JSON list of C-alpha atoms in Angstrom, two decimals:
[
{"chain": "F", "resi": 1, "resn": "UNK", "atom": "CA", "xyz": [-38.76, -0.24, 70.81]},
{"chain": "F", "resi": 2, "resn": "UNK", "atom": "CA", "xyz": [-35.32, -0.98, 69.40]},
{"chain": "F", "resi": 3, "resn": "UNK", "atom": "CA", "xyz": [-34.92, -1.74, 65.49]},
{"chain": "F", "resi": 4, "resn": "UNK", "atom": "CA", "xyz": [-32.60, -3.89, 63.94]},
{"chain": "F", "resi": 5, "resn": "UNK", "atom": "CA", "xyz": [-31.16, -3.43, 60.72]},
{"chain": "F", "resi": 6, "resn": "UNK", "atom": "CA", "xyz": [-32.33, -2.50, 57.70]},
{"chain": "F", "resi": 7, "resn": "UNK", "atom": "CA", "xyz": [-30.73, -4.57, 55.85]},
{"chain": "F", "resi": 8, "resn": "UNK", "atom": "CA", "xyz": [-30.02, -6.88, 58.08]},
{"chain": "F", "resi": 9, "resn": "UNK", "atom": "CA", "xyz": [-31.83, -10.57, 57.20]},
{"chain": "F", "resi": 10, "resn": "UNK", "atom": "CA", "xyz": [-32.59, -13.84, 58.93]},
{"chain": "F", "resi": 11, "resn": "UNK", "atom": "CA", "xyz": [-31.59, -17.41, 58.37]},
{"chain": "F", "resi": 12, "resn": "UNK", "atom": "CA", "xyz": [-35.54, -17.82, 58.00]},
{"chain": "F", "resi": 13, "resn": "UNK", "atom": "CA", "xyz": [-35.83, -15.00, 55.68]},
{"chain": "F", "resi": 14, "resn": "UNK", "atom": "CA", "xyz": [-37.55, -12.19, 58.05]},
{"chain": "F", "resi": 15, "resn": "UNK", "atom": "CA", "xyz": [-36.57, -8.69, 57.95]},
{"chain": "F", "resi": 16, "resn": "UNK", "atom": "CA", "xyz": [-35.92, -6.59, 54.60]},
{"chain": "F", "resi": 17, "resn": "UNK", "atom": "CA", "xyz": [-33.43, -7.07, 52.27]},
{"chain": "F", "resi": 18, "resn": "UNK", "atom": "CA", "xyz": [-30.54, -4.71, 51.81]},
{"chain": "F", "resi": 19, "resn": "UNK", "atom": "CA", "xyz": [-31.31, -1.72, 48.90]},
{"chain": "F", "resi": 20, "resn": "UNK", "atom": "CA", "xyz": [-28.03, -1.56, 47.11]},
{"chain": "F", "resi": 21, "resn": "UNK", "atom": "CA", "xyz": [-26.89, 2.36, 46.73]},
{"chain": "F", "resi": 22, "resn": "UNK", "atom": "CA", "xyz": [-26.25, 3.97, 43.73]},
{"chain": "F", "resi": 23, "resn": "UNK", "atom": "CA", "xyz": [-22.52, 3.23, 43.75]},
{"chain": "F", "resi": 24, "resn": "UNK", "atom": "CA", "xyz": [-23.65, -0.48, 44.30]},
{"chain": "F", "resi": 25, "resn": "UNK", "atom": "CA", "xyz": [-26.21, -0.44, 41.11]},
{"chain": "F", "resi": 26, "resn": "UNK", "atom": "CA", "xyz": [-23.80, 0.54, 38.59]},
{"chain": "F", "resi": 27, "resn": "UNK", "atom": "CA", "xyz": [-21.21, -2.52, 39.86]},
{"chain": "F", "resi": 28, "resn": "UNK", "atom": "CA", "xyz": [-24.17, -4.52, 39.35]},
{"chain": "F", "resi": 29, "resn": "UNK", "atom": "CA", "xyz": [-25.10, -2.99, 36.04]},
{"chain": "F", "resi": 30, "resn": "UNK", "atom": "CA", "xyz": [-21.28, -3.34, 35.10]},
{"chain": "F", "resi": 31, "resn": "UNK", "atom": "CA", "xyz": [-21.28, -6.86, 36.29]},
{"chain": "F", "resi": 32, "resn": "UNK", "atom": "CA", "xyz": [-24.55, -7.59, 34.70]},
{"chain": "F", "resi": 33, "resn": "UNK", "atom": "CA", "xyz": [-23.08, -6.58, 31.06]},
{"chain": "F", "resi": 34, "resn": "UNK", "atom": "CA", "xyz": [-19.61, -7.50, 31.13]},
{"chain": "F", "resi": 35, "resn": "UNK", "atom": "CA", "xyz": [-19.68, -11.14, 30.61]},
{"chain": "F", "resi": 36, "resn": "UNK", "atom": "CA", "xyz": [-22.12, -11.25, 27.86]},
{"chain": "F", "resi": 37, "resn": "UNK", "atom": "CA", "xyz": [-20.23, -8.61, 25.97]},
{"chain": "F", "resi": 38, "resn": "UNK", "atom": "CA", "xyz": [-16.76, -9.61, 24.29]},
{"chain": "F", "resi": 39, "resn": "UNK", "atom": "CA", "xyz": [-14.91, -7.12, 22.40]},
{"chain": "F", "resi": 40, "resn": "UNK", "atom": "CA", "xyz": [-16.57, -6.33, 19.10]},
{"chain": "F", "resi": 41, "resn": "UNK", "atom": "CA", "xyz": [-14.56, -3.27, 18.62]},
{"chain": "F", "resi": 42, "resn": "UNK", "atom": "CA", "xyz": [-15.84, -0.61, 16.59]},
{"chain": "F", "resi": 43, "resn": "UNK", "atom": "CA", "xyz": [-19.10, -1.09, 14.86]},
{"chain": "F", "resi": 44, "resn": "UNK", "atom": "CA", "xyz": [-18.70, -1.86, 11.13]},
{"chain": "F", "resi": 45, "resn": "UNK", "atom": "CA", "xyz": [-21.35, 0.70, 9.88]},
{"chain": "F", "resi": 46, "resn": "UNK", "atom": "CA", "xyz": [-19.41, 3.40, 11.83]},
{"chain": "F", "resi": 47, "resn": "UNK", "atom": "CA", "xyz": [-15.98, 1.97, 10.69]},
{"chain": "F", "resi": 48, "resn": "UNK", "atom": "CA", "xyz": [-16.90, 2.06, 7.03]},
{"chain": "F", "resi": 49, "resn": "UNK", "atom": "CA", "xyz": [-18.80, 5.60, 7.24]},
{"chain": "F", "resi": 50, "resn": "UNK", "atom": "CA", "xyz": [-15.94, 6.91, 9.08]},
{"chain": "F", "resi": 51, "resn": "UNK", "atom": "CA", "xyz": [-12.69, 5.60, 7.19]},
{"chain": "F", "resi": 52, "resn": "UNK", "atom": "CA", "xyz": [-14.25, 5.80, 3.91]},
{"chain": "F", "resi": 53, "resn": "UNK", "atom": "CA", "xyz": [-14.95, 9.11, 3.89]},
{"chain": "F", "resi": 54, "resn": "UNK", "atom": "CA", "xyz": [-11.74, 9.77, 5.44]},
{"chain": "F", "resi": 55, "resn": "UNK", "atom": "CA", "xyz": [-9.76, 7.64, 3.04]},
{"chain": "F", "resi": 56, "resn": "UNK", "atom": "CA", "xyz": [-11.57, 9.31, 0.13]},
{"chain": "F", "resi": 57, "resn": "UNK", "atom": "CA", "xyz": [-11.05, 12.99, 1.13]},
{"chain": "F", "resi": 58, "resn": "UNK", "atom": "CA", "xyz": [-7.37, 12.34, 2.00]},
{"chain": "F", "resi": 59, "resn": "UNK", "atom": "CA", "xyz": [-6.96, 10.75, -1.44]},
{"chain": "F", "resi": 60, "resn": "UNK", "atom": "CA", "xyz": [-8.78, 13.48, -3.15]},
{"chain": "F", "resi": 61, "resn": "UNK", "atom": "CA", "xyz": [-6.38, 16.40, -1.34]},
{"chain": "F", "resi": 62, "resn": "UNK", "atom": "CA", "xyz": [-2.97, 14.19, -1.81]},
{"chain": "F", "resi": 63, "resn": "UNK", "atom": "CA", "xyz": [-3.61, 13.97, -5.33]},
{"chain": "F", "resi": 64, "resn": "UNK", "atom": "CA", "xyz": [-4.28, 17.74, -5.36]},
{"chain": "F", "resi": 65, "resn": "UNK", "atom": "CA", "xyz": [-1.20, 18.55, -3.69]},
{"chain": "F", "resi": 66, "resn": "UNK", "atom": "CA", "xyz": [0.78, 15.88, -5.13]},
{"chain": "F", "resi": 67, "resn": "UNK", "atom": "CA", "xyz": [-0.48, 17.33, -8.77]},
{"chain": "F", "resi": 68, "resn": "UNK", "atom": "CA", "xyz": [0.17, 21.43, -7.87]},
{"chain": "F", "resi": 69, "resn": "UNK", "atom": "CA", "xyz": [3.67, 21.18, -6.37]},
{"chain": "F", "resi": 70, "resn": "UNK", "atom": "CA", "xyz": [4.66, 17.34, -7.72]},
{"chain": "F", "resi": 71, "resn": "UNK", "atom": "CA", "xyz": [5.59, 16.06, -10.82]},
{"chain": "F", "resi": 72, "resn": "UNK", "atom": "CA", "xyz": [3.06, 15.22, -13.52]},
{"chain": "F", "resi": 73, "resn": "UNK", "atom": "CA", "xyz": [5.10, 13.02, -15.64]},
{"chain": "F", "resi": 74, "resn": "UNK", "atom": "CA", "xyz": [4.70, 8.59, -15.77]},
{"chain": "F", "resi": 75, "resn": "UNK", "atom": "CA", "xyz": [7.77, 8.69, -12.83]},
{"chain": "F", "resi": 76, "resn": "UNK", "atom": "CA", "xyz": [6.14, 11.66, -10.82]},
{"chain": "F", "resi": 77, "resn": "UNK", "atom": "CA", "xyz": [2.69, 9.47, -10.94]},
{"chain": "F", "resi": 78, "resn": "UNK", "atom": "CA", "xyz": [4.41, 6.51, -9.83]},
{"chain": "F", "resi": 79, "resn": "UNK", "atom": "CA", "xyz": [5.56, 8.50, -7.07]},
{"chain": "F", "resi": 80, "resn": "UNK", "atom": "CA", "xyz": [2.38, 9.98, -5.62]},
{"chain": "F", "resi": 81, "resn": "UNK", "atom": "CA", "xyz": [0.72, 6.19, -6.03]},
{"chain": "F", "resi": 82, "resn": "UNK", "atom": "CA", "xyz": [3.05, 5.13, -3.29]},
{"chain": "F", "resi": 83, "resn": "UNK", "atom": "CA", "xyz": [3.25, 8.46, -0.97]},
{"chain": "F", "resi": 84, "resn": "UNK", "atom": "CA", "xyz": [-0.65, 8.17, -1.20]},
{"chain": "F", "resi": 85, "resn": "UNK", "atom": "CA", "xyz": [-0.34, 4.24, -0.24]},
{"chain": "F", "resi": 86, "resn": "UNK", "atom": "CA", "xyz": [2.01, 4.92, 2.79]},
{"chain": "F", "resi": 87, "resn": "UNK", "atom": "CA", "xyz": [0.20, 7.58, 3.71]},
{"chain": "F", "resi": 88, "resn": "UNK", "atom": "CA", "xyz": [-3.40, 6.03, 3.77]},
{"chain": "F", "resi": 89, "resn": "UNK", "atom": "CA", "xyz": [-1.82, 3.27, 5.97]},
{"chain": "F", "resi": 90, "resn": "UNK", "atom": "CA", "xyz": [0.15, 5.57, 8.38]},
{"chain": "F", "resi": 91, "resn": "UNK", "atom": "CA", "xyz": [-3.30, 7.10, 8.82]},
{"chain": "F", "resi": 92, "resn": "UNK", "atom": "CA", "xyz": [-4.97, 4.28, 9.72]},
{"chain": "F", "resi": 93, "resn": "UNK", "atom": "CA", "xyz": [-2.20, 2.61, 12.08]},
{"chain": "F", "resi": 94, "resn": "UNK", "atom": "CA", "xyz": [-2.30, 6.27, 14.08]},
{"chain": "F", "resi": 95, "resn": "UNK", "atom": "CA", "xyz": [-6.11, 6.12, 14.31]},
{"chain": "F", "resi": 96, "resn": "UNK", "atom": "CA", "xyz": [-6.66, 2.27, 14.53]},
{"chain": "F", "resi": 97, "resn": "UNK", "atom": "CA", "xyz": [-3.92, 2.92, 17.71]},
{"chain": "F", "resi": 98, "resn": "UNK", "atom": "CA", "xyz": [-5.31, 6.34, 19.01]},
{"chain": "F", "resi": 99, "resn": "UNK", "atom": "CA", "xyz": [-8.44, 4.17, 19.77]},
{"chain": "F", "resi": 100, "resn": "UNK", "atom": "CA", "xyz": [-6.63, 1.67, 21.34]},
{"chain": "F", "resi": 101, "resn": "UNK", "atom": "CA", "xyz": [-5.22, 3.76, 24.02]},
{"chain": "F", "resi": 102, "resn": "UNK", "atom": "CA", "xyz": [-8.27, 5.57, 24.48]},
{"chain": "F", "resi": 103, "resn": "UNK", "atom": "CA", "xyz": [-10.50, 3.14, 25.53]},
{"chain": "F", "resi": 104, "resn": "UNK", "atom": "CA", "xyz": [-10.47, 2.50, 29.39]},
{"chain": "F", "resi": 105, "resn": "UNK", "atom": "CA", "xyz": [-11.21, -0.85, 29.44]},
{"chain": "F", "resi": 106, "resn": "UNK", "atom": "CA", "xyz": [-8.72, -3.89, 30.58]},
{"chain": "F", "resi": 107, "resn": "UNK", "atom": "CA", "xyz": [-7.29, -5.23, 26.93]},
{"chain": "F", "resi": 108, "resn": "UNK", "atom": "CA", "xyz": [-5.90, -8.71, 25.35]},
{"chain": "F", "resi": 109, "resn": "UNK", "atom": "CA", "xyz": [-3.10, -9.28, 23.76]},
{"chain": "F", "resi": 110, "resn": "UNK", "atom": "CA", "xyz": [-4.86, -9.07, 20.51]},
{"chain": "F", "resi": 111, "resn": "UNK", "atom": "CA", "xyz": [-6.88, -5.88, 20.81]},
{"chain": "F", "resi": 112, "resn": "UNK", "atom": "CA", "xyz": [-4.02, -3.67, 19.60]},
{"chain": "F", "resi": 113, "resn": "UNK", "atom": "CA", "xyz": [-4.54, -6.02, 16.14]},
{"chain": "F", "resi": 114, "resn": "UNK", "atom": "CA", "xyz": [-7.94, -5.76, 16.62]},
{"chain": "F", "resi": 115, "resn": "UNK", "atom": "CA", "xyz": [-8.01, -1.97, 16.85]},
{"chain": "F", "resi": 116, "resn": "UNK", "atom": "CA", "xyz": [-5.79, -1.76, 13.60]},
{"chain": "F", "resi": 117, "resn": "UNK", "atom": "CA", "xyz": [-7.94, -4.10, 11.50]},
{"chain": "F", "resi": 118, "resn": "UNK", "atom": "CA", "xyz": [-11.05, -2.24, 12.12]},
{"chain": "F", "resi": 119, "resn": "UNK", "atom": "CA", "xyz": [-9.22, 0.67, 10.15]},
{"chain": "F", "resi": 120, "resn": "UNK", "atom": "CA", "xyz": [-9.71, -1.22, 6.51]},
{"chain": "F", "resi": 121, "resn": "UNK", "atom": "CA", "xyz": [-12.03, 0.60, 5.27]},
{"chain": "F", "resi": 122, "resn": "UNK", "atom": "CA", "xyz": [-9.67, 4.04, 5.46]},
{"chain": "F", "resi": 123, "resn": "UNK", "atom": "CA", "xyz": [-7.15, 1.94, 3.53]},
{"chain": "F", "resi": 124, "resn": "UNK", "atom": "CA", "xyz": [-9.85, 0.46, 0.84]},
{"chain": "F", "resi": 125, "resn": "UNK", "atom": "CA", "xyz": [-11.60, 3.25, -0.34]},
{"chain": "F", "resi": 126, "resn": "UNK", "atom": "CA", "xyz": [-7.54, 4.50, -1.23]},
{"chain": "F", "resi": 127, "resn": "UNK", "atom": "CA", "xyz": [-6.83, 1.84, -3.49]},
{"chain": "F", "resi": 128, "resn": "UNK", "atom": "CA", "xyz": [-8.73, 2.66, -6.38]},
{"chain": "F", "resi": 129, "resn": "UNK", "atom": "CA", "xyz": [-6.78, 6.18, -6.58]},
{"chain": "F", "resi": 130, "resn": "UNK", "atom": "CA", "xyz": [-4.19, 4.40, -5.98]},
{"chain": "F", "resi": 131, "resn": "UNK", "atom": "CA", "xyz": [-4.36, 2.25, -9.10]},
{"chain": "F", "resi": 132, "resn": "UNK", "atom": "CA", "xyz": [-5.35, 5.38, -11.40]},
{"chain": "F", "resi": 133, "resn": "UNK", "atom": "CA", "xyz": [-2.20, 6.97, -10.40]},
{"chain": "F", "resi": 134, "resn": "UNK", "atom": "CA", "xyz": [-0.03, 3.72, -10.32]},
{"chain": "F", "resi": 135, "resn": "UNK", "atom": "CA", "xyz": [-1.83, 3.05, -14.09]},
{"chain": "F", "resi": 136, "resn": "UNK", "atom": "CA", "xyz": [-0.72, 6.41, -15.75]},
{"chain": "F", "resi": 137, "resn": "UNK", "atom": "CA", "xyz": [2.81, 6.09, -14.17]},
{"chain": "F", "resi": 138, "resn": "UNK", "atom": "CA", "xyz": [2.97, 2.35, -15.70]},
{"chain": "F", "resi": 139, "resn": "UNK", "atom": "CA", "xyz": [1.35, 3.83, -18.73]},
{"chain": "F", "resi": 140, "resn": "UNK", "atom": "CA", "xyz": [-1.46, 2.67, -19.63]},
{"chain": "F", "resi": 141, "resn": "UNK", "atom": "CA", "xyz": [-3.11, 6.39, -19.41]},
{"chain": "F", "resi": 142, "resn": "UNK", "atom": "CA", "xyz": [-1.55, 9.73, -19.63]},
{"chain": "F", "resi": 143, "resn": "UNK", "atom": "CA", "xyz": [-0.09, 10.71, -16.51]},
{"chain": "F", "resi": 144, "resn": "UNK", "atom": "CA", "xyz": [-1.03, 14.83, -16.97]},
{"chain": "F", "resi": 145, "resn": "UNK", "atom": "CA", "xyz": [-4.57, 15.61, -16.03]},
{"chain": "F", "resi": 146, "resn": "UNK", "atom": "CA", "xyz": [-4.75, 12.23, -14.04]},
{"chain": "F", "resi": 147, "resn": "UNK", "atom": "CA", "xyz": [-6.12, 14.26, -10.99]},
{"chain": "F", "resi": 148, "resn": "UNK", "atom": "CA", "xyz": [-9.60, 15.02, -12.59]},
{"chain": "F", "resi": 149, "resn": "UNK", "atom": "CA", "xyz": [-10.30, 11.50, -13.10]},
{"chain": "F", "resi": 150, "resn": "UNK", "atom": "CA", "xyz": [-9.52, 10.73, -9.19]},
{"chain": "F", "resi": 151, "resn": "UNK", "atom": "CA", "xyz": [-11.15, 13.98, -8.37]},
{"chain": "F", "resi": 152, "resn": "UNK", "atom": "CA", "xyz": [-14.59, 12.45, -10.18]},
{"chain": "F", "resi": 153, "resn": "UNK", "atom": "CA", "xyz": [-13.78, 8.82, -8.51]},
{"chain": "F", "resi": 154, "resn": "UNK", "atom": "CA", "xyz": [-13.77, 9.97, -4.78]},
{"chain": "F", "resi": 155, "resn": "UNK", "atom": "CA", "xyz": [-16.44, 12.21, -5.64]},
{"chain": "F", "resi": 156, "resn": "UNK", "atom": "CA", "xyz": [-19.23, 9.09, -6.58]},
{"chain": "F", "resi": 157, "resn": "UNK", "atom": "CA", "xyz": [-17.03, 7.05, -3.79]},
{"chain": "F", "resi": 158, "resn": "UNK", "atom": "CA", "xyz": [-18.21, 9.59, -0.97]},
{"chain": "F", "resi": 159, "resn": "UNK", "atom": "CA", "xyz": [-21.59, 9.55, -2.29]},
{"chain": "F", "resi": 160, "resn": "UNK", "atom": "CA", "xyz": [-21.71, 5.87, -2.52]},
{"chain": "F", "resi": 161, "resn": "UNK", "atom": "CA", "xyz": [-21.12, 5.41, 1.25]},
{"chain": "F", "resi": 162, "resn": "UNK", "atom": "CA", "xyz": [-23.34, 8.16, 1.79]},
{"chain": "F", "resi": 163, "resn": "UNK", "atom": "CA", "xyz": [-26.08, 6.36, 0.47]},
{"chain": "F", "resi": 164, "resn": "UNK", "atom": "CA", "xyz": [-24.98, 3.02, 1.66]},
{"chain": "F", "resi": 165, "resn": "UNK", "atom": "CA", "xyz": [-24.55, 3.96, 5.40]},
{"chain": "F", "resi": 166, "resn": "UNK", "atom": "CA", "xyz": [-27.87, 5.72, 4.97]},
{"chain": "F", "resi": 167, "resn": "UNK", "atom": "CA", "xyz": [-29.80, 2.22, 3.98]},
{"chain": "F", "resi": 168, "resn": "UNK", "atom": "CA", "xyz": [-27.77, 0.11, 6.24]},
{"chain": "F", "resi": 169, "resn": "UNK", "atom": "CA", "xyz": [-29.42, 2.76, 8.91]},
{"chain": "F", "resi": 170, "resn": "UNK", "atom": "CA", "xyz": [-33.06, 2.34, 7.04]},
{"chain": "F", "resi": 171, "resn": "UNK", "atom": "CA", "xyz": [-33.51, 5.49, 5.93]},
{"chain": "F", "resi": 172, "resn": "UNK", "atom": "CA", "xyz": [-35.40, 5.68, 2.86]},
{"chain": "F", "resi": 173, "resn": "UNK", "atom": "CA", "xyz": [-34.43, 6.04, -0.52]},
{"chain": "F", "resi": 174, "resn": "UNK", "atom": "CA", "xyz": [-34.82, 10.08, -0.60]},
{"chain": "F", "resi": 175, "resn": "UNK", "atom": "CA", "xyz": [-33.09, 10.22, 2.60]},
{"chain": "F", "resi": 176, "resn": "UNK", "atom": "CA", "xyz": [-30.10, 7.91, 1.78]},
{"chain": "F", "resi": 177, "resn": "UNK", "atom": "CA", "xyz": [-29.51, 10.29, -2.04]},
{"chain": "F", "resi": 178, "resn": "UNK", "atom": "CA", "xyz": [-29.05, 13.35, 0.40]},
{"chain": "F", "resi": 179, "resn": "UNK", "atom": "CA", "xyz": [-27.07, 12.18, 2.70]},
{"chain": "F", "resi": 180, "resn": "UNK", "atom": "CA", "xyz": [-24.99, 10.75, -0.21]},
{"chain": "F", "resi": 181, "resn": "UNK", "atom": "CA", "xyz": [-25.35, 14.50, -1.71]},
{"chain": "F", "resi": 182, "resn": "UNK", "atom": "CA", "xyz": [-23.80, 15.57, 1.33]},
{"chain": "F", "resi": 183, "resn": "UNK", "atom": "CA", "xyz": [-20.99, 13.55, 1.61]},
{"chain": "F", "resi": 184, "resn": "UNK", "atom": "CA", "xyz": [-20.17, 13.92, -1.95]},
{"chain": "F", "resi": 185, "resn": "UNK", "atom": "CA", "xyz": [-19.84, 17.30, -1.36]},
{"chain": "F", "resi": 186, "resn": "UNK", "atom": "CA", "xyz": [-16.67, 16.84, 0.63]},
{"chain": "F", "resi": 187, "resn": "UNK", "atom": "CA", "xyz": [-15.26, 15.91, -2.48]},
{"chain": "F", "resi": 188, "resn": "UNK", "atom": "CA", "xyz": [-16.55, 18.59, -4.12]},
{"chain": "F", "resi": 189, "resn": "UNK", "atom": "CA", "xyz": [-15.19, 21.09, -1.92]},
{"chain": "F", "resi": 190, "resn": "UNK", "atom": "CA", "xyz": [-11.21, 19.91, -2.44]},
{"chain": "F", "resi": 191, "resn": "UNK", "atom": "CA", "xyz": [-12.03, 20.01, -5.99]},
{"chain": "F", "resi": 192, "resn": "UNK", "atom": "CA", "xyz": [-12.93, 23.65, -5.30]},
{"chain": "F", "resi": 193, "resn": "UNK", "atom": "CA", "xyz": [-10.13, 24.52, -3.27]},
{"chain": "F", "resi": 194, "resn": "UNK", "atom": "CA", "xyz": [-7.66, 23.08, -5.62]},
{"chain": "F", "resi": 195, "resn": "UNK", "atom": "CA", "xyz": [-9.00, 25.51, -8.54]},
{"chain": "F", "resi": 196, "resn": "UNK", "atom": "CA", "xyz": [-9.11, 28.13, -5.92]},
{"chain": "F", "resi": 197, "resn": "UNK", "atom": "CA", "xyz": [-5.29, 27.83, -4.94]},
{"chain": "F", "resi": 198, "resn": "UNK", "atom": "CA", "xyz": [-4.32, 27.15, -8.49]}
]
């Protein structure tokens, strides 16, 4: 007795209907998704965890180098406010455009934007050092020891988005103060290694 098909259908509806292969259930997964997705780029809570602690360690370790082997005087201060400026932004342009051209996906004309705007937070969390530095070269504080301040700044900055990220995930309160702890410690370590190498 000769068989038709498998897959093979009527105009009345007999026989079975085709079973797609693997191959053919990830197009339709892919085709299921993709028009109810548009391009959110990277998720805030990742964007802020991420570039904040970046921004704060980089500004922590800039004004540790900037204060061993810079000058410490109101001009050498007014210096390292803009090196550390430049440098936060450079950062985030070569990140915000590393993810750009690593994501395998067709792209607008605006995604490249996109990509760089999601880096803000990296830039933020910079400013206030930023200001303390740009302060005692103006001054309005003394420009010699200005490093311990900033140290103690990105130190409660890293543990405030420690604790932040950690609620914004709904972790509890006891959960959210370690993993503040934690990130703090990053802080805590370039304070260490500055000493150290001093």
């Amino acid at each position: 007795m000769a068989h038709g098909p498998v897959g093979g259908g009527t105009a009345g509806g007999g026989g079975l209907a085709a079973v797609p292969g693997p191959g053919d259930r990830g197009d339709m997964a892919d085709r299921t998704a993709a028009p109810g997705e548009p391009h959110r780029g990277h998720d805030t809570r990742e964007a802020v965890l991420f570039g904040g602690v970046y921004g704060a360690v980089l500004a922590s370790s800039m004004v540790a180098a900037l204060s061993r082997y810079g000058r410490t005087d109101a001009a050498g201060r007014r210096y390292d406010a803009i090196w550390l400026l430049v440098t936060a932004c450079a950062s985030a342009l070569a990140h915000g455009y590393a993810h750009y051209i690593a994501e395998r996906t067709p792209h607008s004309r605006w995604d490249a934007l996109r990509a760089l705007r999601d880096e803000w937070p990296l830039v933020t969390v910079v400013l206030p050092t930023v200001f303390l530095l740009a302060g005692a070269g103006w001054g309005w504080w003394p420009a010699n020891g200005i490093q311990y301040p900033a140290f103690g700044l990105n130190i409660a900055l890293l543990f405030g988005l420690g604790v932040i990220t950690a609620r914004w995930s709904e972790r509890s309160w006891p959960v959210a103060v370690v993993m503040g702890m934690g990130d703090a410690l990053l802080g805590v370590g370039v304070v260490v290694a500055n000493a150290l190498i001093k």
